[in-house]
Short mmCIF file of C-alpha atoms in Angstrom, two decimals:
data_model
loop_
_atom_site.label_atom_id
_atom_site.label_comp_id
_atom_site.label_asym_id
_atom_site.label_seq_id
_atom_site.Cartn_x
_atom_site.Cartn_y
_atom_site.Cartn_z
CA MET A 89 71.96 -63.06 82.26
CA ALA A 90 72.22 -60.40 84.95
CA ASN A 91 69.60 -57.75 85.41
CA ASN A 92 71.28 -54.94 83.53
CA GLY A 93 68.53 -52.41 83.90
CA SER A 94 66.23 -53.75 81.21
CA LEU A 95 63.39 -53.96 83.78
CA HIS A 96 62.80 -50.24 84.12
CA PRO A 97 60.18 -49.11 86.66
CA ALA A 98 57.43 -47.17 85.00
CA ALA A 99 53.93 -45.99 85.73
CA ALA A 100 52.30 -47.56 82.68
CA PRO A 101 50.60 -50.91 83.34
CA VAL A 102 51.73 -54.07 81.58
CA ASP A 103 49.43 -55.49 78.87
CA GLY A 104 46.42 -53.64 80.21
CA SER A 105 46.72 -55.21 83.64
CA LYS A 106 46.88 -53.34 86.96
CA PHE A 107 50.59 -54.07 87.28
CA SER A 108 53.28 -51.57 86.37
CA PRO A 109 56.74 -52.71 85.20
CA SER A 110 58.02 -51.76 88.64
CA ALA A 111 55.56 -54.22 90.21
CA VAL A 112 56.74 -56.92 87.81
CA GLN A 113 60.35 -56.10 88.68
CA GLU A 114 59.56 -56.42 92.40
CA GLN A 115 57.97 -59.78 91.79
CA MET A 116 61.00 -60.91 89.78
CA SER A 117 63.20 -59.95 92.74
CA ARG A 118 61.01 -62.00 95.09
CA ILE A 119 61.28 -65.05 92.83
CA LEU A 120 64.99 -64.81 92.08
CA GLY A 121 65.84 -64.15 95.70
CA SER A 122 63.85 -67.05 97.07
CA SER A 123 65.56 -70.27 98.12
CA GLU A 124 62.39 -72.09 97.05
CA PHE A 125 62.91 -71.08 93.41
CA ASN A 126 64.81 -74.18 92.27
CA ALA A 127 66.11 -73.00 88.93
CA THR A 128 69.57 -73.11 87.40
CA ASP A 129 71.47 -69.97 86.42
CA SER A 130 70.55 -70.50 82.75
CA GLN A 131 66.86 -70.92 83.61
CA ARG A 132 66.97 -67.72 85.68
CA ALA A 133 68.55 -65.97 82.73
CA PHE A 134 65.79 -67.39 80.54
CA LEU A 135 63.16 -65.90 82.84
CA GLU A 136 64.83 -62.50 83.04
CA TYR A 137 65.23 -62.40 79.26
CA VAL A 138 61.59 -63.09 78.37
CA VAL A 139 60.25 -60.78 81.10
CA ALA A 140 62.54 -57.95 79.94
CA LYS A 141 61.37 -58.39 76.34
CA ALA A 142 57.73 -58.41 77.41
CA LEU A 143 58.07 -55.25 79.46
CA ALA A 144 59.76 -53.56 76.55
CA GLY A 145 56.81 -54.40 74.33
CA LYS A 146 58.89 -56.77 72.23
CA GLU A 147 56.84 -59.96 72.68
CA ASP A 148 57.17 -60.69 68.97
CA GLN A 149 60.93 -61.15 69.46
CA ILE A 150 60.47 -63.89 72.09
CA LYS A 151 61.04 -66.88 69.83
CA GLY A 152 62.80 -70.20 70.37
CA TYR A 153 65.66 -69.19 68.07
CA ALA A 154 66.25 -65.91 69.88
CA VAL A 155 66.24 -67.58 73.29
CA ALA A 156 68.57 -70.30 72.13
CA THR A 157 71.12 -67.93 70.66
CA GLU A 158 70.90 -65.03 73.11
CA VAL A 159 70.40 -66.93 76.37
CA PHE A 160 71.81 -70.44 75.84
CA GLY A 161 74.69 -69.50 73.57
CA ARG A 162 73.67 -71.56 70.59
CA ARG A 163 75.18 -70.74 67.19
CA GLU A 164 73.40 -68.98 64.35
CA ASP A 165 72.67 -72.30 62.61
CA PHE A 166 70.55 -73.43 65.58
CA ASP A 167 67.60 -75.69 64.63
CA GLN A 168 65.00 -76.31 67.33
CA ALA A 169 63.77 -79.47 65.53
CA THR A 170 67.11 -81.17 66.24
CA ASP A 171 68.09 -79.37 69.44
CA PRO A 172 65.12 -78.91 71.84
CA VAL A 173 67.15 -77.05 74.44
CA VAL A 174 64.65 -74.19 74.74
CA SER A 175 61.64 -76.52 75.14
CA ILE A 176 63.47 -78.58 77.72
CA GLN A 177 64.56 -75.59 79.76
CA ALA A 178 61.13 -73.94 79.45
CA ASN A 179 59.45 -77.02 80.91
CA LYS A 180 61.90 -77.07 83.83
CA LEU A 181 61.43 -73.33 84.37
CA ARG A 182 57.63 -73.75 84.42
CA ARG A 183 58.01 -76.42 87.12
CA ALA A 184 60.32 -74.18 89.17
CA LEU A 185 57.84 -71.34 89.00
CA GLU A 186 54.96 -73.66 89.90
CA ARG A 187 56.79 -74.91 92.97
CA TYR A 188 57.74 -71.38 94.02
CA TYR A 189 54.16 -70.21 93.96
CA LEU A 190 52.94 -73.17 95.94
CA VAL A 191 55.62 -73.11 98.64
CA ALA A 192 56.98 -69.56 99.03
CA GLY A 193 54.91 -67.31 96.77
CA ARG A 194 51.47 -68.45 97.85
CA ASN A 195 50.44 -64.93 98.91
CA ASP A 196 52.35 -62.95 96.30
CA PRO A 197 50.11 -60.34 94.57
CA LEU A 198 51.44 -61.07 91.09
CA ARG A 199 52.01 -64.33 89.27
CA ILE A 200 54.51 -64.62 86.43
CA ASP A 201 53.96 -67.57 84.13
CA ILE A 202 55.28 -68.86 80.83
CA PRO A 203 52.26 -70.59 79.26
CA LYS A 204 52.72 -73.92 77.50
CA GLY A 205 53.09 -73.43 73.76
CA THR A 206 54.82 -70.06 74.00
CA TYR A 207 57.79 -68.38 75.67
CA VAL A 208 55.98 -65.07 76.17
CA PRO A 209 55.37 -64.50 79.90
CA THR A 210 52.06 -63.52 81.40
CA PHE A 211 51.41 -61.39 84.50
CA GLN A 212 48.29 -62.19 86.50
CA GLN A 213 46.72 -60.79 89.65
CA ARG A 214 46.42 -63.35 92.42
CA CYS A 215 43.87 -63.45 95.17
CA THR A 216 43.84 -65.56 98.32
CA GLU A 217 41.65 -68.24 96.72
CA THR A 218 43.59 -68.79 93.52
CA GLU A 219 43.72 -72.24 92.00
CA THR A 220 46.46 -72.99 89.53
CA ALA A 221 45.64 -74.95 86.40
CA LEU A 222 48.45 -76.58 84.44
CA PRO A 223 49.31 -75.91 81.74
CA HIS A 224 48.54 -72.17 81.21
CA ASP A 225 47.50 -71.56 77.66
CA ASP A 226 45.65 -68.86 75.77
CA HIS A 227 41.89 -68.60 76.22
CA HIS A 228 40.88 -70.63 73.17
CA ALA A 229 43.35 -73.44 73.82
CA ARG A 230 42.45 -73.50 77.49
CA THR A 231 38.72 -73.75 76.74
CA CYS A 232 39.26 -76.57 74.21
CA PHE A 233 41.58 -78.37 76.60
CA GLU A 234 39.11 -78.22 79.46
CA ILE A 235 36.26 -79.59 77.36
CA THR A 236 38.00 -82.37 75.49
CA TRP A 237 40.82 -83.61 77.72
CA PRO A 238 40.58 -85.37 81.09
CA SER A 239 41.03 -83.22 84.19
CA LEU A 240 42.55 -84.05 87.55
CA ALA A 241 42.46 -81.95 90.72
CA VAL A 242 45.46 -82.52 93.00
CA GLN A 243 44.89 -81.53 96.61
CA PRO A 244 47.60 -81.04 99.23
CA LEU A 245 47.80 -84.08 101.52
CA VAL A 246 46.21 -83.39 104.89
CA ASN A 247 48.67 -83.31 107.80
CA LEU A 248 47.48 -85.82 110.41
CA THR A 249 50.80 -86.03 112.24
CA GLY A 250 49.98 -83.35 114.80
CA ASN A 251 53.35 -81.77 114.00
CA PRO A 252 52.95 -78.32 112.42
CA GLU A 253 56.54 -78.49 111.16
CA LEU A 254 55.41 -81.17 108.70
CA GLU A 255 52.57 -79.06 107.31
CA HIS A 256 54.55 -78.22 104.18
CA VAL A 257 55.16 -81.89 103.28
CA GLY A 258 51.62 -82.56 102.08
CA ALA A 259 51.69 -79.43 99.92
CA ALA A 260 55.13 -80.33 98.55
CA ILE A 261 53.97 -83.83 97.57
CA ALA A 262 50.92 -82.36 95.78
CA SER A 263 53.08 -79.84 93.97
CA GLU A 264 55.47 -82.54 92.79
CA ILE A 265 52.60 -84.75 91.63
CA ALA A 266 51.04 -81.89 89.65
CA SER A 267 54.35 -81.00 88.03
CA GLU A 268 55.10 -84.62 87.15
CA ILE A 269 51.69 -85.18 85.55
CA THR A 270 51.98 -81.91 83.63
CA CYS A 271 55.05 -83.26 81.87
CA TYR A 272 52.84 -86.02 80.49
CA GLN A 273 50.74 -83.37 78.74
CA GLU A 274 47.58 -85.41 78.33
CA ILE A 275 45.90 -84.64 81.63
CA ARG A 276 44.62 -81.18 82.64
CA VAL A 277 45.91 -80.64 86.19
CA ILE A 278 44.33 -78.33 88.75
CA LEU A 279 46.52 -77.78 91.77
CA GLN A 280 44.30 -76.82 94.67
CA PHE A 281 45.84 -74.70 97.42
CA PRO A 282 45.18 -75.55 101.10
CA GLU A 283 42.82 -72.65 101.60
CA LYS A 284 40.65 -74.02 98.78
CA ARG A 285 40.22 -77.48 100.24
CA LYS A 286 36.65 -76.76 101.37
CA ARG A 287 35.58 -76.20 97.79
CA ARG A 288 34.70 -79.18 95.66
CA ALA A 289 36.99 -80.17 92.80
CA THR A 290 33.89 -80.20 90.62
CA ASP A 291 33.58 -76.43 91.07
CA LYS A 292 36.40 -76.16 88.56
CA GLY A 293 35.20 -78.98 86.32
CA ALA A 294 37.67 -81.68 87.34
CA ARG A 295 36.63 -85.24 86.59
CA PHE A 296 39.13 -86.89 88.95
CA VAL A 297 40.70 -85.80 92.21
CA LEU A 298 43.87 -86.96 93.99
CA SER A 299 43.74 -86.45 97.73
CA GLY A 300 45.22 -88.08 100.80
CA SER A 301 47.04 -87.53 104.03
CA ILE A 302 50.39 -87.82 105.76
CA ASN A 303 50.90 -89.43 109.13
CA THR A 304 53.66 -90.92 111.24
CA ASP A 305 54.14 -94.59 111.91
CA LEU A 306 56.76 -95.18 114.61
CA SER A 307 59.87 -93.66 113.06
CA ASN A 308 58.40 -93.49 109.53
CA LEU A 309 56.44 -90.92 107.60
CA LYS A 310 53.45 -92.44 105.80
CA ALA A 311 51.77 -90.79 102.79
CA SER A 312 48.39 -92.14 101.68
CA VAL A 313 47.04 -91.16 98.26
CA ILE A 314 43.51 -91.71 96.92
CA LEU A 315 42.22 -91.29 93.35
CA THR A 316 38.47 -90.62 93.13
CA ASP A 317 36.22 -90.42 90.08
CA LEU A 318 33.96 -87.47 90.88
CA SER A 319 31.41 -88.43 88.26
CA THR A 320 30.45 -91.44 90.36
CA GLY A 321 32.01 -90.59 93.73
CA MET A 322 33.83 -93.91 93.63
CA GLN A 323 37.37 -94.39 94.88
CA ILE A 324 39.15 -96.07 91.96
CA TRP A 325 42.70 -96.39 93.33
CA ALA A 326 44.68 -95.87 96.49
CA ASP A 327 48.22 -96.49 97.66
CA THR A 328 50.49 -95.85 100.65
CA TYR A 329 54.14 -94.86 100.71
CA ARG A 330 56.56 -94.87 103.65
CA ALA A 331 59.97 -93.33 104.32
CA ALA A 332 62.20 -92.68 107.32
CA LEU A 333 61.15 -89.55 109.15
CA ASN A 334 64.31 -87.65 108.20
CA PRO A 335 63.78 -83.92 107.44
CA ALA A 336 66.79 -83.91 105.11
CA HIS A 337 65.15 -86.53 102.88
CA LEU A 338 61.56 -85.26 102.82
CA MET A 339 61.84 -83.53 99.44
CA ILE A 340 63.42 -86.62 97.94
CA PHE A 341 60.53 -88.64 99.36
CA ALA A 342 58.01 -86.16 97.86
CA GLU A 343 59.64 -86.50 94.41
CA GLU A 344 59.63 -90.32 94.61
CA VAL A 345 55.96 -90.41 95.62
CA ALA A 346 55.09 -87.99 92.81
CA ARG A 347 56.82 -90.05 90.13
CA THR A 348 55.13 -93.24 91.30
CA VAL A 349 51.67 -91.72 91.63
CA ALA A 350 51.90 -90.00 88.27
CA GLY A 351 52.98 -93.22 86.56
CA LYS A 352 50.24 -95.33 88.10
CA SER A 353 47.44 -92.85 87.57
CA CYS A 354 48.31 -91.10 84.28
CA ALA A 355 50.51 -93.40 82.18
CA GLU A 356 49.29 -94.78 78.86
CA TYR A 357 47.83 -97.83 80.58
CA GLY A 358 47.25 -96.22 83.98
CA ILE A 359 44.08 -95.93 86.00
CA ILE A 360 42.58 -92.84 84.29
CA ALA A 361 43.24 -94.08 80.76
CA LYS A 362 41.67 -97.46 81.54
CA GLN A 363 38.62 -95.81 83.06
CA LEU A 364 38.00 -93.46 80.12
CA SER A 365 38.79 -96.07 77.49
CA VAL A 366 35.91 -98.26 78.67
CA GLU A 367 33.52 -95.31 78.56
CA SER A 368 34.39 -94.25 74.99
CA LYS A 369 34.56 -97.78 73.58
CA HIS A 370 31.38 -97.51 71.52
CA THR A 371 31.66 -93.88 70.46
CA PRO A 372 31.94 -93.41 66.64
CA PRO A 373 35.30 -92.01 65.44
CA ARG A 374 33.82 -88.70 64.29
CA GLN A 375 32.36 -88.08 67.74
CA LEU A 376 35.54 -88.84 69.68
CA THR A 377 37.54 -86.11 71.38
CA THR A 378 41.24 -85.95 70.59
CA TYR A 379 42.08 -87.64 73.86
CA GLU A 380 39.55 -90.43 73.21
CA ALA A 381 41.09 -90.91 69.78
CA MET A 382 44.44 -91.41 71.45
CA LEU A 383 42.87 -93.96 73.77
CA ARG A 384 41.90 -95.90 70.65
CA TYR A 385 45.59 -96.26 69.91
CA HIS A 386 46.34 -97.49 73.40
CA GLU A 387 43.53 -100.02 73.06
CA PHE A 388 45.06 -101.31 69.85
CA ASN A 389 48.49 -101.48 71.44
CA ALA A 390 47.08 -103.67 74.16
CA GLN A 391 45.11 -105.98 71.86
CA TYR A 392 46.74 -106.03 68.36
CA THR A 393 43.45 -106.98 66.71
CA HIS A 394 42.40 -105.96 63.20
CA GLN A 395 39.31 -104.10 64.41
CA ALA A 396 41.26 -102.23 67.09
CA PHE A 397 43.81 -101.24 64.44
CA LEU A 398 41.12 -99.87 62.08
CA ASP A 399 39.36 -98.06 64.92
CA ALA A 400 42.62 -96.42 66.01
CA MET A 401 43.57 -95.41 62.47
CA ARG A 402 40.16 -93.80 61.78
CA ALA A 403 40.07 -92.03 65.12
CA LEU A 404 43.59 -90.63 64.80
CA GLN A 405 43.04 -89.55 61.19
CA GLN A 406 39.93 -87.68 62.30
CA ALA A 407 41.75 -86.12 65.25
CA SER A 408 44.61 -84.97 62.99
CA LYS A 409 42.03 -83.01 60.96
CA SER A 410 40.11 -81.58 63.91
CA GLU A 411 43.20 -80.72 66.01
CA PRO A 412 46.14 -80.63 63.58
CA ASP A 413 48.40 -78.78 66.03
CA CYS A 414 48.39 -81.61 68.55
CA GLY A 415 51.81 -83.25 68.27
CA LEU A 416 50.79 -86.35 70.18
CA VAL A 417 48.15 -87.21 67.59
CA TRP A 418 50.75 -87.26 64.82
CA SER A 419 53.15 -89.20 67.00
CA LEU A 420 50.59 -91.93 67.74
CA MET A 421 49.72 -92.06 64.06
CA ALA A 422 53.42 -92.62 63.44
CA ARG A 423 53.58 -95.43 65.99
CA LEU A 424 50.46 -97.07 64.52
CA TYR A 425 51.93 -97.01 61.01
CA ALA A 426 55.35 -98.10 62.19
CA ILE A 427 53.99 -101.06 64.16
CA ASN A 428 52.02 -102.33 61.18
CA TYR A 429 54.98 -101.78 58.88
CA GLY A 430 57.31 -103.66 61.21
CA THR A 431 54.98 -106.59 61.90
CA GLU A 432 52.89 -106.81 58.70
CA LEU A 433 49.93 -107.68 60.87
CA PHE A 434 47.23 -106.26 58.59
CA ALA A 435 46.87 -105.75 54.85
CA VAL A 436 46.80 -101.99 55.18
CA ASP A 437 49.30 -99.70 53.43
CA THR A 438 51.40 -98.07 56.16
CA PRO A 439 54.71 -97.04 54.50
CA ILE A 440 57.59 -96.40 56.88
CA ASP A 441 58.40 -93.07 55.20
CA GLU A 442 54.90 -91.86 56.12
CA ALA A 443 55.41 -93.08 59.68
CA VAL A 444 58.67 -91.14 59.92
CA GLY A 445 56.99 -88.07 58.43
CA PHE A 446 54.16 -88.21 60.97
CA ALA A 447 56.70 -88.65 63.80
CA GLN A 448 58.76 -85.69 62.60
CA THR A 449 55.61 -83.56 62.53
CA GLY A 450 54.76 -84.61 66.08
CA ALA A 451 58.26 -83.82 67.36
CA LYS A 452 58.30 -80.47 65.58
CA LEU A 453 54.91 -79.50 67.07
CA ASP A 454 55.88 -80.68 70.57
CA PRO A 455 59.67 -80.96 70.79
CA GLY A 456 59.71 -81.00 74.58
CA ASN A 457 57.50 -84.10 74.91
CA GLN A 458 59.11 -87.45 75.72
CA ARG A 459 56.51 -89.37 73.77
CA THR A 460 56.85 -87.41 70.54
CA ARG A 461 60.63 -87.93 70.69
CA GLY A 462 60.14 -91.62 71.51
CA ALA A 463 57.78 -92.06 68.57
CA LEU A 464 60.32 -90.51 66.24
CA SER A 465 63.05 -92.79 67.60
CA PHE A 466 60.83 -95.85 67.05
CA ALA A 467 60.01 -94.89 63.46
CA LEU A 468 63.63 -94.09 62.63
CA MET A 469 64.72 -97.45 64.07
CA LEU A 470 62.31 -99.31 61.78
CA ALA A 471 63.56 -97.19 58.88
CA ASN A 472 67.10 -98.43 59.75
CA GLU A 473 68.30 -94.93 60.60
CA ILE A 474 69.93 -96.27 63.75
CA SER A 475 72.18 -93.33 64.67
CA ALA A 476 69.31 -90.86 64.36
CA ALA A 477 67.06 -93.19 66.36
CA ARG A 478 69.61 -93.33 69.18
CA VAL A 479 69.86 -89.53 69.25
CA GLU A 480 66.08 -89.23 69.60
CA ALA A 481 65.92 -91.87 72.33
CA ASP A 482 68.61 -90.02 74.28
CA ARG A 483 66.72 -86.75 73.82
CA ALA A 484 63.52 -88.37 75.08
CA LEU A 485 65.31 -89.55 78.22
CA ALA A 486 67.03 -86.20 78.78
CA LEU A 487 63.68 -84.37 78.80
CA ASN A 488 62.75 -85.98 82.12
CA PRO A 489 65.20 -88.72 83.16
CA ASP A 490 63.51 -89.40 86.50
CA SER A 491 59.91 -89.66 85.25
CA LEU A 492 58.21 -93.06 85.37
CA ILE A 493 55.51 -92.19 82.87
CA PHE A 494 57.47 -93.12 79.74
CA LEU A 495 60.47 -94.77 81.35
CA ASP A 496 59.55 -98.28 80.16
CA GLY A 497 59.16 -97.11 76.57
CA ILE A 498 62.48 -95.31 76.50
CA GLY A 499 64.18 -98.32 78.05
CA TYR A 500 62.65 -100.51 75.36
CA LEU A 501 64.00 -98.28 72.60
CA LEU A 502 67.47 -98.02 74.08
CA THR A 503 67.71 -101.80 74.45
CA LEU A 504 66.63 -102.50 70.88
CA LEU A 505 69.15 -99.89 69.74
CA GLY A 506 71.97 -101.70 71.61
CA ASP A 507 72.33 -99.78 74.86
CA TRP A 508 72.58 -102.94 76.93
CA GLN A 509 73.29 -101.09 80.17
CA ARG A 510 70.80 -98.26 80.41
CA GLY A 511 67.97 -99.85 78.47
CA PRO A 512 67.29 -102.93 80.61
CA ALA A 513 67.98 -100.97 83.79
CA LEU A 514 65.32 -98.39 82.94
CA ILE A 515 62.81 -101.10 82.10
CA ARG A 516 63.38 -102.95 85.36
CA LYS A 517 63.06 -99.73 87.31
CA ALA A 518 59.71 -99.06 85.66
CA ILE A 519 58.50 -102.62 86.29
CA ASP A 520 59.50 -102.48 89.96
CA ILE A 521 57.54 -99.30 90.64
CA ASN A 522 54.73 -99.07 88.09
CA PRO A 523 52.30 -101.99 87.79
CA TYR A 524 50.81 -100.38 84.68
CA TYR A 525 53.92 -100.56 82.54
CA ASN A 526 53.62 -101.81 78.95
CA PRO A 527 54.26 -105.58 78.91
CA ILE A 528 55.78 -105.33 75.45
CA VAL A 529 59.01 -104.23 77.15
CA HIS A 530 59.64 -107.86 78.04
CA HIS A 531 60.58 -108.26 74.39
CA ALA A 532 63.59 -106.04 75.06
CA LEU A 533 64.48 -107.91 78.28
CA TRP A 534 64.19 -111.18 76.36
CA LEU A 535 66.52 -109.82 73.71
CA ASP A 536 69.11 -108.87 76.31
CA MET A 537 69.00 -112.34 77.91
CA PHE A 538 69.08 -114.07 74.52
CA ARG A 539 72.14 -111.94 73.62
CA ARG A 540 73.83 -113.12 76.79
CA LEU A 541 73.07 -116.78 75.98
CA ASP A 542 70.96 -116.96 79.14
CA TYR A 543 68.20 -118.89 77.44
CA ARG A 544 66.50 -119.97 80.69
CA GLN A 545 65.98 -116.36 81.77
CA ALA A 546 65.13 -115.37 78.20
CA TYR A 547 62.31 -117.90 78.21
CA LEU A 548 60.97 -116.55 81.51
CA GLU A 549 60.80 -113.11 79.96
CA THR A 550 58.61 -114.46 77.13
CA LEU A 551 56.07 -115.61 79.72
CA ASN A 552 55.52 -111.98 80.75
CA PHE A 553 55.12 -110.68 77.20
CA LYS A 554 51.32 -111.22 77.34
CA THR A 555 50.44 -110.09 73.81
CA PRO A 556 49.07 -113.34 72.29
CA ASN A 557 47.72 -111.62 69.17
CA LEU A 558 51.21 -110.42 68.30
CA PHE A 559 53.20 -113.24 66.71
CA TRP A 560 56.45 -112.04 68.31
CA GLU A 561 55.57 -113.95 71.47
CA HIS A 562 55.72 -117.21 69.50
CA VAL A 563 58.91 -116.16 67.71
CA MET A 564 60.69 -115.50 70.96
CA LYS A 565 59.47 -118.67 72.64
CA ALA A 566 60.15 -120.94 69.65
CA ALA A 567 63.72 -119.67 69.10
CA THR A 568 64.53 -119.84 72.82
CA LEU A 569 63.05 -123.34 73.29
CA GLY A 570 65.13 -124.49 70.35
CA HIS A 571 68.30 -123.42 72.13
CA LEU A 572 67.09 -124.94 75.43
CA GLY A 573 66.67 -128.31 73.70
CA ARG A 574 62.96 -128.41 74.54
CA ILE A 575 62.15 -129.48 70.99
CA PRO A 576 58.62 -130.98 71.30
CA GLU A 577 57.41 -127.93 73.25
CA GLY A 578 59.15 -125.65 70.75
CA CYS A 579 57.49 -127.41 67.82
CA GLN A 580 54.06 -126.76 69.37
CA VAL A 581 54.89 -123.09 69.72
CA ALA A 582 56.19 -123.04 66.15
CA ASP A 583 52.88 -124.43 64.92
CA GLY A 584 51.11 -121.60 66.73
CA LEU A 585 53.47 -119.09 65.09
CA LEU A 586 52.67 -120.37 61.61
CA THR A 587 48.96 -120.33 62.39
CA ARG A 588 49.15 -116.62 63.25
CA LYS A 589 51.68 -115.74 60.56
CA PRO A 590 51.44 -118.32 57.75
CA ASP A 591 54.10 -116.60 55.62
CA PHE A 592 56.64 -116.36 58.41
CA ALA A 593 59.04 -118.80 56.75
CA GLN A 594 59.18 -116.49 53.78
CA ARG A 595 59.04 -113.14 55.58
CA GLY A 596 60.66 -114.02 58.90
CA ASN A 597 64.18 -112.85 58.14
CA PHE A 598 62.86 -109.49 57.02
CA LEU A 599 60.48 -109.12 59.98
CA ILE A 600 63.03 -110.13 62.60
CA ARG A 601 65.52 -107.58 61.37
CA HIS A 602 63.00 -104.81 61.84
CA PHE A 603 63.36 -105.19 65.60
CA ILE A 604 66.74 -106.87 66.00
CA LYS A 605 69.59 -104.86 64.50
CA PHE A 606 72.48 -107.18 65.36
CA ASP A 607 73.44 -109.90 62.87
CA GLU A 608 74.87 -112.34 65.40
CA ILE A 609 71.64 -112.31 67.43
CA VAL A 610 69.52 -112.71 64.31
CA GLU A 611 71.59 -115.68 63.16
CA ARG A 612 71.28 -117.35 66.55
CA MET A 613 67.51 -116.81 66.47
CA LEU A 614 67.26 -118.44 63.07
CA VAL A 615 69.22 -121.42 64.38
CA GLY A 616 66.80 -121.80 67.28
CA LEU A 617 63.80 -121.58 64.97
CA SER A 618 65.30 -124.17 62.66
CA ARG A 619 65.64 -126.61 65.53
CA VAL A 620 61.87 -126.50 66.12
CA GLY A 621 60.97 -126.91 62.45
CA ILE A 622 60.90 -123.37 61.01
CA ASP A 623 63.50 -122.84 58.29
CA VAL A 624 63.36 -119.14 57.46
CA GLU A 625 64.19 -118.23 53.89
CA GLY A 626 67.21 -116.02 53.36
CA ASN A 627 69.07 -117.57 56.28
#
């Protein structure tokens, strides 16, 4: 959308601030004219549209439907619940703005933002010692977020190369890390500008800080990153990354480092989650913060014990009452219900229609979040709505196709839904780079190998599954050993399966089909199980 004169200079300030519309227009020109503003034409039109509406005093017209139809050309029957185009583009626009203000607009007098949770822009005065917190919300949400959610300060990496031309690289890596973690939406990120380095991260209330340096090593550029827990002063993680010292590839290197660091530090089973999970282990459900309640789910998903299940259910139910607008809470409730429905682990009523309903609520509240879309895909798969599940998995991937944070989970879903090319490839990419991936994804890799009749490799995948309290490990091993002809070993595994799931012979056909949607693979599994002494009813 071209600037057609809707940004009229005027003397009146905007929203009670010191800035007139002419000042906002000047700032818009700076942003749009900068080569460091990495936004597409449609995202630029998005920004111009919302700023023009705000300056005209029409903030109430800045809605997802209006943006979709007037900026992105969607039809009048547009439904944001099924087409998250506005949320996706808003997230990308926020990242483009964040990068601009770090790299080129560091000293600009005015900051234009689109806070998370709204499309109405804000205009803020900037001073030389500004620190940028992500995401930017209203005062109440920001206060609640700061108190109850973990916080991470990201500092520009110190340039130790002696080459002033590489000064921007450390700042660029920090900016990419902050943007990548912001997409995860569970960690409050404070991006500290270089001039603020002398101040402590604790001055802004951050619990953790990411710092580091860049240096040269022969013909390579080396980036060292350190994660510190400021409550104890202890370094809890560090890593080093190298790349050829090629100026043309430095931004690519910064993006790769950011994805890896974000995945290792802030994923579901990453360093920060593990640290905080231990601390909140003995806190009663009613005293848990929303984030701590979500950690209860992650603890269950790692253990699959009855007590962990009950703790997670109580904590998430309480969180859904105390913070009902948090989409991730509903999504994790959906996953908890869906897992128990699909595995029948515990004698607790968790209907699949309720799981789907929770997941739909989560996706509606937070349509631009990969995890809410992934949770909806998972619930729909177990409800045998396969086409809809595939659509949601594709949407989850499209939100941030290069991110490592949920890459393993999306690969898992795509594989179970029959995308034998992309699914396993995404999982292997996540495994190669992120040591804190979810080991349950080996179930999907096993399925792919079993499908290919590569039983030897399929068996090797079962050895990495590492969820002994979930009977699926024994199902996979028993069926595979049956096809490998390793009958005595398979019979031992089968005995272990029946010990953990005594009614498997009666319920096995039903349970297997929850997670394997292809008749020929199911039939081959049942043959393998029969060879080691488990004859599943309904075969």
